[in-house]
């Protein structure tokens, strides 16, 4: 039983980090939780070793690690999220006539959990159960764009983390950051042939009560251009954002 207080303190650290917009210092953690600094550093070191916390030595700050995202994604893959999302995707399909999908972040990949499609539709690669590099599909970048910059950097630490499928899309962290900044300013993410030639998509994040992206809803449709034309499809994006906002509300999140 002597380990129970340590467990409680470790969980308190994770809850604190999850509720902040970006990485924080150890001193901040100690002050907010009323812990001795030596205890705080020990907890942070153990959580970092386990992958639940990421240490940013240049900034002397700590943020959530990949294991925390994977744990959250595992929960979200269970039936409750899919049951809540299915009628939202069906309504989106009725409004747009295009494929609607639900995806979650799993590490630096997007995992597709649910898809609603017209009776007749062209085949797309993003089927249920498929995983794609999160920097390529609009759904992945919709979620990445709602994360703190330091956590995006932790997910994509080098050029080796960037996979190329069609010759389009970001190939390094600076180019990914430019796309994420544009998506935040616009209000939705866009993908034009990054995953499958001849197909494009728009996506918006589903946010929890703290504004953290727990999923994304995307609309995928046929589109061809060479070179990339820069279209952003605001009408389809408005319907997709409406669906994402509805699902955010249904899970007790925010429409921000």
PDB file of C-alpha atoms in Angstrom:
ATOM      1  CA  UNK A   1       0.000   0.000   0.000  1.00  0.00           C
ATOM      2  CA  UNK A   2       2.969   2.323   0.356  1.00  0.00           C
ATOM      3  CA  UNK A   3       2.999   2.929  -3.422  1.00  0.00           C
ATOM      4  CA  UNK A   4      -0.578   4.264  -3.511  1.00  0.00           C
ATOM      5  CA  UNK A   5       0.322   7.886  -2.625  1.00  0.00           C
ATOM      6  CA  UNK A   6       2.996   7.882  -5.340  1.00  0.00           C
ATOM      7  CA  UNK A   7       0.462   6.555  -7.839  1.00  0.00           C
ATOM      8  CA  UNK A   8      -2.019   9.261  -6.862  1.00  0.00           C
ATOM      9  CA  UNK A   9       0.647  11.924  -7.244  1.00  0.00           C
ATOM     10  CA  UNK A  10       1.669  10.563 -10.640  1.00  0.00           C
ATOM     11  CA  UNK A  11      -1.925  10.665 -11.842  1.00  0.00           C
ATOM     12  CA  UNK A  12      -2.245  14.209 -10.514  1.00  0.00           C
ATOM     13  CA  UNK A  13       0.798  15.207 -12.576  1.00  0.00           C
ATOM     14  CA  UNK A  14      -0.754  13.702 -15.716  1.00  0.00           C
ATOM     15  CA  UNK A  15      -4.072  15.461 -15.101  1.00  0.00           C
ATOM     16  CA  UNK A  16      -2.238  18.756 -14.613  1.00  0.00           C
ATOM     17  CA  UNK A  17      -0.273  18.385 -17.843  1.00  0.00           C
ATOM     18  CA  UNK A  18      -3.401  17.339 -19.744  1.00  0.00           C
ATOM     19  CA  UNK A  19      -5.207  20.484 -18.620  1.00  0.00           C
ATOM     20  CA  UNK A  20      -2.521  22.912 -19.818  1.00  0.00           C
ATOM     21  CA  UNK A  21      -2.199  24.333 -23.325  1.00  0.00           C
ATOM     22  CA  UNK A  22       1.512  23.526 -23.510  1.00  0.00           C
ATOM     23  CA  UNK A  23       4.508  22.091 -21.638  1.00  0.00           C
ATOM     24  CA  UNK A  24       5.252  23.488 -18.165  1.00  0.00           C
ATOM     25  CA  UNK A  25       8.230  23.642 -15.818  1.00  0.00           C
ATOM     26  CA  UNK A  26       8.829  21.281 -12.918  1.00  0.00           C
ATOM     27  CA  UNK A  27       8.573  24.263 -10.573  1.00  0.00           C
ATOM     28  CA  UNK A  28       5.080  24.965 -11.918  1.00  0.00           C
ATOM     29  CA  UNK A  29       4.033  21.344 -11.320  1.00  0.00           C
ATOM     30  CA  UNK A  30       5.411  21.415  -7.780  1.00  0.00           C
ATOM     31  CA  UNK A  31       3.655  24.697  -6.994  1.00  0.00           C
ATOM     32  CA  UNK A  32       0.277  23.714  -8.462  1.00  0.00           C
ATOM     33  CA  UNK A  33       0.210  20.318  -6.736  1.00  0.00           C
ATOM     34  CA  UNK A  34       1.854  21.386  -3.493  1.00  0.00           C
ATOM     35  CA  UNK A  35       4.670  18.843  -3.853  1.00  0.00           C
ATOM     36  CA  UNK A  36       8.317  19.041  -2.772  1.00  0.00           C
ATOM     37  CA  UNK A  37      10.541  19.792  -5.736  1.00  0.00           C
ATOM     38  CA  UNK A  38      12.576  16.618  -5.203  1.00  0.00           C
ATOM     39  CA  UNK A  39       9.387  14.538  -5.297  1.00  0.00           C
ATOM     40  CA  UNK A  40       8.211  16.373  -8.415  1.00  0.00           C
ATOM     41  CA  UNK A  41      11.438  15.687 -10.300  1.00  0.00           C
ATOM     42  CA  UNK A  42      11.303  12.028  -9.283  1.00  0.00           C
ATOM     43  CA  UNK A  43       7.709  11.665 -10.516  1.00  0.00           C
ATOM     44  CA  UNK A  44       8.481  13.438 -13.782  1.00  0.00           C
ATOM     45  CA  UNK A  45      11.538  11.249 -14.354  1.00  0.00           C
ATOM     46  CA  UNK A  46       9.549   8.050 -13.800  1.00  0.00           C
ATOM     47  CA  UNK A  47       6.704   9.212 -16.056  1.00  0.00           C
ATOM     48  CA  UNK A  48       9.206  10.224 -18.745  1.00  0.00           C
ATOM     49  CA  UNK A  49      10.877   6.807 -18.614  1.00  0.00           C
ATOM     50  CA  UNK A  50       7.446   5.183 -19.048  1.00  0.00           C
ATOM     51  CA  UNK A  51       6.651   7.428 -22.016  1.00  0.00           C
ATOM     52  CA  UNK A  52       3.730   9.256 -20.426  1.00  0.00           C
ATOM     53  CA  UNK A  53       5.654  12.525 -20.168  1.00  0.00           C
ATOM     54  CA  UNK A  54       8.011  14.193 -22.651  1.00  0.00           C
ATOM     55  CA  UNK A  55      10.958  16.234 -21.339  1.00  0.00           C
ATOM     56  CA  UNK A  56      12.032  19.220 -23.438  1.00  0.00           C
ATOM     57  CA  UNK A  57      15.539  19.860 -22.084  1.00  0.00           C
ATOM     58  CA  UNK A  58      16.168  23.054 -24.087  1.00  0.00           C
ATOM     59  CA  UNK A  59      13.064  24.636 -22.588  1.00  0.00           C
ATOM     60  CA  UNK A  60      13.310  22.880 -19.202  1.00  0.00           C
ATOM     61  CA  UNK A  61       9.651  21.974 -19.542  1.00  0.00           C
ATOM     62  CA  UNK A  62       7.496  18.858 -19.485  1.00  0.00           C
ATOM     63  CA  UNK A  63       4.467  17.864 -21.564  1.00  0.00           C
ATOM     64  CA  UNK A  64       2.382  14.766 -22.240  1.00  0.00           C
ATOM     65  CA  UNK A  65       4.229  11.936 -23.968  1.00  0.00           C
ATOM     66  CA  UNK A  66       3.274   9.456 -26.678  1.00  0.00           C
ATOM     67  CA  UNK A  67       2.093   6.839 -24.192  1.00  0.00           C
ATOM     68  CA  UNK A  68      -0.519   9.279 -22.888  1.00  0.00           C
ATOM     69  CA  UNK A  69      -1.822   9.877 -26.406  1.00  0.00           C
ATOM     70  CA  UNK A  70      -1.870   6.149 -27.126  1.00  0.00           C
ATOM     71  CA  UNK A  71      -3.790   5.477 -23.917  1.00  0.00           C
ATOM     72  CA  UNK A  72      -6.335   8.152 -24.804  1.00  0.00           C
ATOM     73  CA  UNK A  73      -6.673   6.809 -28.332  1.00  0.00           C
ATOM     74  CA  UNK A  74      -7.224   3.287 -26.998  1.00  0.00           C
ATOM     75  CA  UNK A  75     -10.135   4.533 -24.896  1.00  0.00           C
ATOM     76  CA  UNK A  76     -11.594   6.449 -27.802  1.00  0.00           C
ATOM     77  CA  UNK A  77     -11.571   3.376 -30.018  1.00  0.00           C
ATOM     78  CA  UNK A  78     -14.219   1.785 -27.812  1.00  0.00           C
ATOM     79  CA  UNK A  79     -17.894   1.780 -28.734  1.00  0.00           C
ATOM     80  CA  UNK A  80     -19.058   4.975 -26.937  1.00  0.00           C
ATOM     81  CA  UNK A  81     -17.244   7.335 -29.304  1.00  0.00           C
ATOM     82  CA  UNK A  82     -18.268   5.393 -32.389  1.00  0.00           C
ATOM     83  CA  UNK A  83     -21.906   5.140 -31.257  1.00  0.00           C
ATOM     84  CA  UNK A  84     -22.029   8.884 -30.682  1.00  0.00           C
ATOM     85  CA  UNK A  85     -20.300   9.637 -33.989  1.00  0.00           C
ATOM     86  CA  UNK A  86     -22.304   7.360 -36.294  1.00  0.00           C
ATOM     87  CA  UNK A  87     -25.486   9.481 -36.511  1.00  0.00           C
ATOM     88  CA  UNK A  88     -23.340  12.604 -36.901  1.00  0.00           C
ATOM     89  CA  UNK A  89     -21.500  11.064 -39.865  1.00  0.00           C
ATOM     90  CA  UNK A  90     -24.762   9.858 -41.409  1.00  0.00           C
ATOM     91  CA  UNK A  91     -26.172  13.373 -41.231  1.00  0.00           C
ATOM     92  CA  UNK A  92     -22.967  14.736 -42.768  1.00  0.00           C
ATOM     93  CA  UNK A  93     -23.271  12.235 -45.631  1.00  0.00           C
ATOM     94  CA  UNK A  94     -26.870  13.294 -46.248  1.00  0.00           C
ATOM     95  CA  UNK A  95     -25.866  16.963 -46.398  1.00  0.00           C
ATOM     96  CA  UNK A  96     -22.817  16.560 -48.651  1.00  0.00           C
ATOM     97  CA  UNK A  97     -23.200  13.287 -50.562  1.00  0.00           C
ATOM     98  CA  UNK A  98     -19.536  12.529 -49.865  1.00  0.00           C
ATOM     99  CA  UNK A  99     -17.665  10.021 -47.718  1.00  0.00           C
ATOM    100  CA  UNK A 100     -17.536  11.048 -44.039  1.00  0.00           C
ATOM    101  CA  UNK A 101     -14.973   9.542 -41.673  1.00  0.00           C
ATOM    102  CA  UNK A 102     -13.933   9.578 -38.033  1.00  0.00           C
ATOM    103  CA  UNK A 103     -10.255   9.284 -37.126  1.00  0.00           C
ATOM    104  CA  UNK A 104      -8.140   9.481 -33.969  1.00  0.00           C
ATOM    105  CA  UNK A 105      -4.450  10.062 -33.344  1.00  0.00           C
ATOM    106  CA  UNK A 106      -2.412   6.982 -32.472  1.00  0.00           C
ATOM    107  CA  UNK A 107       1.134   8.180 -31.933  1.00  0.00           C
ATOM    108  CA  UNK A 108       1.998   9.998 -35.146  1.00  0.00           C
ATOM    109  CA  UNK A 109      -0.562   8.052 -37.156  1.00  0.00           C
ATOM    110  CA  UNK A 110      -4.238   8.615 -37.883  1.00  0.00           C
ATOM    111  CA  UNK A 111      -6.392   5.561 -37.172  1.00  0.00           C
ATOM    112  CA  UNK A 112      -9.784   5.471 -38.915  1.00  0.00           C
ATOM    113  CA  UNK A 113     -12.601   4.172 -36.724  1.00  0.00           C
ATOM    114  CA  UNK A 114     -15.762   4.848 -38.697  1.00  0.00           C
ATOM    115  CA  UNK A 115     -16.894   5.642 -42.247  1.00  0.00           C
ATOM    116  CA  UNK A 116     -20.221   6.539 -43.815  1.00  0.00           C
ATOM    117  CA  UNK A 117     -20.351   6.512 -47.607  1.00  0.00           C
ATOM    118  CA  UNK A 118     -22.775   6.919 -50.507  1.00  0.00           C
ATOM    119  CA  UNK A 119     -24.244   3.796 -52.100  1.00  0.00           C
ATOM    120  CA  UNK A 120     -22.016   4.389 -55.106  1.00  0.00           C
ATOM    121  CA  UNK A 121     -18.596   5.799 -54.398  1.00  0.00           C
ATOM    122  CA  UNK A 122     -15.074   5.514 -55.685  1.00  0.00           C
ATOM    123  CA  UNK A 123     -12.656   3.489 -53.557  1.00  0.00           C
ATOM    124  CA  UNK A 124     -10.515   5.453 -51.118  1.00  0.00           C
ATOM    125  CA  UNK A 125      -7.643   4.073 -49.069  1.00  0.00           C
ATOM    126  CA  UNK A 126      -8.862   5.496 -45.754  1.00  0.00           C
ATOM    127  CA  UNK A 127     -11.107   2.589 -44.710  1.00  0.00           C
ATOM    128  CA  UNK A 128     -12.011   1.580 -41.149  1.00  0.00           C
ATOM    129  CA  UNK A 129      -8.961   0.196 -39.341  1.00  0.00           C
ATOM    130  CA  UNK A 130      -6.474   1.806 -41.728  1.00  0.00           C
ATOM    131  CA  UNK A 131      -3.606   3.812 -40.241  1.00  0.00           C
ATOM    132  CA  UNK A 132      -1.946   6.649 -42.138  1.00  0.00           C
ATOM    133  CA  UNK A 133       0.892   9.034 -41.273  1.00  0.00           C
ATOM    134  CA  UNK A 134      -0.932  11.856 -39.470  1.00  0.00           C
ATOM    135  CA  UNK A 135       0.876  14.625 -41.373  1.00  0.00           C
ATOM    136  CA  UNK A 136      -0.733  13.600 -44.697  1.00  0.00           C
ATOM    137  CA  UNK A 137      -4.567  13.306 -44.338  1.00  0.00           C
ATOM    138  CA  UNK A 138      -6.627  16.368 -43.439  1.00  0.00           C
ATOM    139  CA  UNK A 139      -8.024  14.524 -40.403  1.00  0.00           C
ATOM    140  CA  UNK A 140      -4.544  13.989 -38.985  1.00  0.00           C
ATOM    141  CA  UNK A 141      -3.502  17.597 -39.477  1.00  0.00           C
ATOM    142  CA  UNK A 142      -6.811  18.851 -38.043  1.00  0.00           C
ATOM    143  CA  UNK A 143      -5.852  17.122 -34.795  1.00  0.00           C
ATOM    144  CA  UNK A 144      -2.165  18.046 -34.929  1.00  0.00           C
ATOM    145  CA  UNK A 145      -3.115  21.675 -35.467  1.00  0.00           C
ATOM    146  CA  UNK A 146      -4.964  21.707 -32.139  1.00  0.00           C
ATOM    147  CA  UNK A 147      -1.937  20.396 -30.214  1.00  0.00           C
ATOM    148  CA  UNK A 148       0.780  22.566 -28.636  1.00  0.00           C
ATOM    149  CA  UNK A 149       3.773  23.092 -30.925  1.00  0.00           C
ATOM    150  CA  UNK A 150       6.101  21.258 -28.536  1.00  0.00           C
ATOM    151  CA  UNK A 151       3.963  18.114 -28.687  1.00  0.00           C
ATOM    152  CA  UNK A 152       3.930  18.217 -32.485  1.00  0.00           C
ATOM    153  CA  UNK A 153       7.720  18.487 -32.365  1.00  0.00           C
ATOM    154  CA  UNK A 154       7.847  15.462 -30.059  1.00  0.00           C
ATOM    155  CA  UNK A 155       5.737  13.467 -32.514  1.00  0.00           C
ATOM    156  CA  UNK A 156       7.873  14.490 -35.521  1.00  0.00           C
ATOM    157  CA  UNK A 157      11.426  14.844 -34.188  1.00  0.00           C
ATOM    158  CA  UNK A 158      13.236  14.459 -37.538  1.00  0.00           C
ATOM    159  CA  UNK A 159      12.755  14.197 -41.307  1.00  0.00           C
ATOM    160  CA  UNK A 160      12.706  10.415 -40.928  1.00  0.00           C
ATOM    161  CA  UNK A 161       9.260  10.735 -39.325  1.00  0.00           C
ATOM    162  CA  UNK A 162       7.778  12.121 -42.559  1.00  0.00           C
ATOM    163  CA  UNK A 163       6.465   9.496 -44.995  1.00  0.00           C
ATOM    164  CA  UNK A 164       5.765  10.369 -48.642  1.00  0.00           C
ATOM    165  CA  UNK A 165       2.924   8.611 -50.498  1.00  0.00           C
ATOM    166  CA  UNK A 166       2.216  10.655 -53.644  1.00  0.00           C
ATOM    167  CA  UNK A 167       4.947  13.293 -53.851  1.00  0.00           C
ATOM    168  CA  UNK A 168       2.709  15.838 -52.126  1.00  0.00           C
ATOM    169  CA  UNK A 169       2.463  16.929 -48.520  1.00  0.00           C
ATOM    170  CA  UNK A 170       4.900  18.131 -45.833  1.00  0.00           C
ATOM    171  CA  UNK A 171       8.348  16.557 -45.769  1.00  0.00           C
ATOM    172  CA  UNK A 172       9.791  18.199 -42.650  1.00  0.00           C
ATOM    173  CA  UNK A 173       8.689  19.980 -39.472  1.00  0.00           C
ATOM    174  CA  UNK A 174       8.824  23.557 -40.886  1.00  0.00           C
ATOM    175  CA  UNK A 175       6.566  22.650 -43.827  1.00  0.00           C
ATOM    176  CA  UNK A 176       4.176  20.814 -41.502  1.00  0.00           C
ATOM    177  CA  UNK A 177       4.045  23.815 -39.180  1.00  0.00           C
ATOM    178  CA  UNK A 178       3.157  26.093 -42.105  1.00  0.00           C
ATOM    179  CA  UNK A 179       0.233  23.839 -43.019  1.00  0.00           C
ATOM    180  CA  UNK A 180      -0.926  23.635 -39.402  1.00  0.00           C
ATOM    181  CA  UNK A 181      -0.764  27.415 -39.028  1.00  0.00           C
ATOM    182  CA  UNK A 182      -2.814  27.876 -42.210  1.00  0.00           C
ATOM    183  CA  UNK A 183      -5.378  25.338 -40.992  1.00  0.00           C
ATOM    184  CA  UNK A 184      -5.761  27.090 -37.631  1.00  0.00           C
ATOM    185  CA  UNK A 185      -6.254  30.458 -39.315  1.00  0.00           C
ATOM    186  CA  UNK A 186      -8.714  29.003 -41.830  1.00  0.00           C
ATOM    187  CA  UNK A 187     -10.571  26.867 -39.309  1.00  0.00           C
ATOM    188  CA  UNK A 188     -10.143  23.514 -41.083  1.00  0.00           C
ATOM    189  CA  UNK A 189      -7.441  21.310 -42.606  1.00  0.00           C
ATOM    190  CA  UNK A 190      -7.188  20.503 -46.317  1.00  0.00           C
ATOM    191  CA  UNK A 191      -5.627  17.563 -48.131  1.00  0.00           C
ATOM    192  CA  UNK A 192      -5.303  17.470 -51.922  1.00  0.00           C
ATOM    193  CA  UNK A 193      -3.904  14.232 -53.269  1.00  0.00           C
ATOM    194  CA  UNK A 194      -1.502  13.664 -50.352  1.00  0.00           C
ATOM    195  CA  UNK A 195      -2.965  10.216 -49.595  1.00  0.00           C
ATOM    196  CA  UNK A 196      -4.513   9.030 -52.882  1.00  0.00           C
ATOM    197  CA  UNK A 197      -4.147  10.755 -56.284  1.00  0.00           C
ATOM    198  CA  UNK A 198      -7.469  12.118 -57.505  1.00  0.00           C
ATOM    199  CA  UNK A 199      -8.978  12.536 -54.043  1.00  0.00           C
ATOM    200  CA  UNK A 200      -9.114  15.480 -51.645  1.00  0.00           C
ATOM    201  CA  UNK A 201     -10.546  16.004 -48.177  1.00  0.00           C
ATOM    202  CA  UNK A 202     -11.354  18.608 -45.549  1.00  0.00           C
ATOM    203  CA  UNK A 203     -11.407  17.960 -41.807  1.00  0.00           C
ATOM    204  CA  UNK A 204     -12.122  19.560 -38.449  1.00  0.00           C
ATOM    205  CA  UNK A 205     -11.105  18.432 -34.948  1.00  0.00           C
ATOM    206  CA  UNK A 206     -13.396  17.056 -32.259  1.00  0.00           C
ATOM    207  CA  UNK A 207     -12.393  18.721 -28.973  1.00  0.00           C
ATOM    208  CA  UNK A 208     -12.816  17.637 -25.364  1.00  0.00           C
ATOM    209  CA  UNK A 209     -13.733  19.946 -22.470  1.00  0.00           C
ATOM    210  CA  UNK A 210     -10.186  21.362 -22.306  1.00  0.00           C
ATOM    211  CA  UNK A 211      -9.895  21.964 -26.054  1.00  0.00           C
ATOM    212  CA  UNK A 212      -7.710  18.905 -26.631  1.00  0.00           C
ATOM    213  CA  UNK A 213      -8.308  17.110 -29.974  1.00  0.00           C
ATOM    214  CA  UNK A 214      -9.580  13.592 -29.316  1.00  0.00           C
ATOM    215  CA  UNK A 215     -10.722  12.851 -32.880  1.00  0.00           C
ATOM    216  CA  UNK A 216     -11.412  14.456 -36.261  1.00  0.00           C
ATOM    217  CA  UNK A 217     -14.217  14.291 -38.785  1.00  0.00           C
ATOM    218  CA  UNK A 218     -13.331  14.479 -42.465  1.00  0.00           C
ATOM    219  CA  UNK A 219     -15.157  14.645 -45.791  1.00  0.00           C
ATOM    220  CA  UNK A 220     -13.442  12.985 -48.758  1.00  0.00           C
ATOM    221  CA  UNK A 221     -14.311  13.526 -52.433  1.00  0.00           C
ATOM    222  CA  UNK A 222     -12.932  13.280 -55.951  1.00  0.00           C
ATOM    223  CA  UNK A 223     -10.672  16.101 -57.098  1.00  0.00           C
ATOM    224  CA  UNK A 224      -7.767  16.249 -59.521  1.00  0.00           C
ATOM    225  CA  UNK A 225      -5.349  19.082 -60.203  1.00  0.00           C
ATOM    226  CA  UNK A 226      -1.748  19.264 -61.359  1.00  0.00           C
ATOM    227  CA  UNK A 227       0.033  21.065 -59.868  1.00  0.00           C
ATOM    228  CA  UNK A 228      -1.761  21.452 -56.536  1.00  0.00           C
ATOM    229  CA  UNK A 229      -4.299  24.258 -57.000  1.00  0.00           C
ATOM    230  CA  UNK A 230      -4.700  25.522 -53.448  1.00  0.00           C
ATOM    231  CA  UNK A 231      -8.486  25.060 -53.278  1.00  0.00           C
ATOM    232  CA  UNK A 232      -9.869  24.992 -49.715  1.00  0.00           C
ATOM    233  CA  UNK A 233     -13.565  24.026 -50.265  1.00  0.00           C
ATOM    234  CA  UNK A 234     -15.155  26.346 -47.660  1.00  0.00           C
ATOM    235  CA  UNK A 235     -18.728  25.106 -48.248  1.00  0.00           C
ATOM    236  CA  UNK A 236     -17.817  21.467 -47.577  1.00  0.00           C
ATOM    237  CA  UNK A 237     -15.607  22.571 -44.712  1.00  0.00           C
ATOM    238  CA  UNK A 238     -18.522  24.402 -43.093  1.00  0.00           C
ATOM    239  CA  UNK A 239     -20.583  21.190 -43.062  1.00  0.00           C
ATOM    240  CA  UNK A 240     -17.625  19.174 -41.770  1.00  0.00           C
ATOM    241  CA  UNK A 241     -16.959  21.705 -38.993  1.00  0.00           C
ATOM    242  CA  UNK A 242     -20.649  21.563 -38.086  1.00  0.00           C
ATOM    243  CA  UNK A 243     -20.406  17.779 -37.699  1.00  0.00           C
ATOM    244  CA  UNK A 244     -17.220  18.027 -35.611  1.00  0.00           C
ATOM    245  CA  UNK A 245     -18.797  20.655 -33.367  1.00  0.00           C
ATOM    246  CA  UNK A 246     -21.876  18.465 -32.885  1.00  0.00           C
ATOM    247  CA  UNK A 247     -19.759  15.475 -31.880  1.00  0.00           C
ATOM    248  CA  UNK A 248     -17.717  17.681 -29.539  1.00  0.00           C
ATOM    249  CA  UNK A 249     -20.956  18.666 -27.824  1.00  0.00           C
ATOM    250  CA  UNK A 250     -22.163  15.075 -27.645  1.00  0.00           C
ATOM    251  CA  UNK A 251     -19.023  13.979 -25.785  1.00  0.00           C
ATOM    252  CA  UNK A 252     -19.162  16.939 -23.399  1.00  0.00           C
ATOM    253  CA  UNK A 253     -16.414  18.877 -25.159  1.00  0.00           C
ATOM    254  CA  UNK A 254     -16.084  22.368 -26.551  1.00  0.00           C
ATOM    255  CA  UNK A 255     -17.141  23.840 -29.903  1.00  0.00           C
ATOM    256  CA  UNK A 256     -14.211  26.255 -29.895  1.00  0.00           C
TER     257      UNK A 256
END
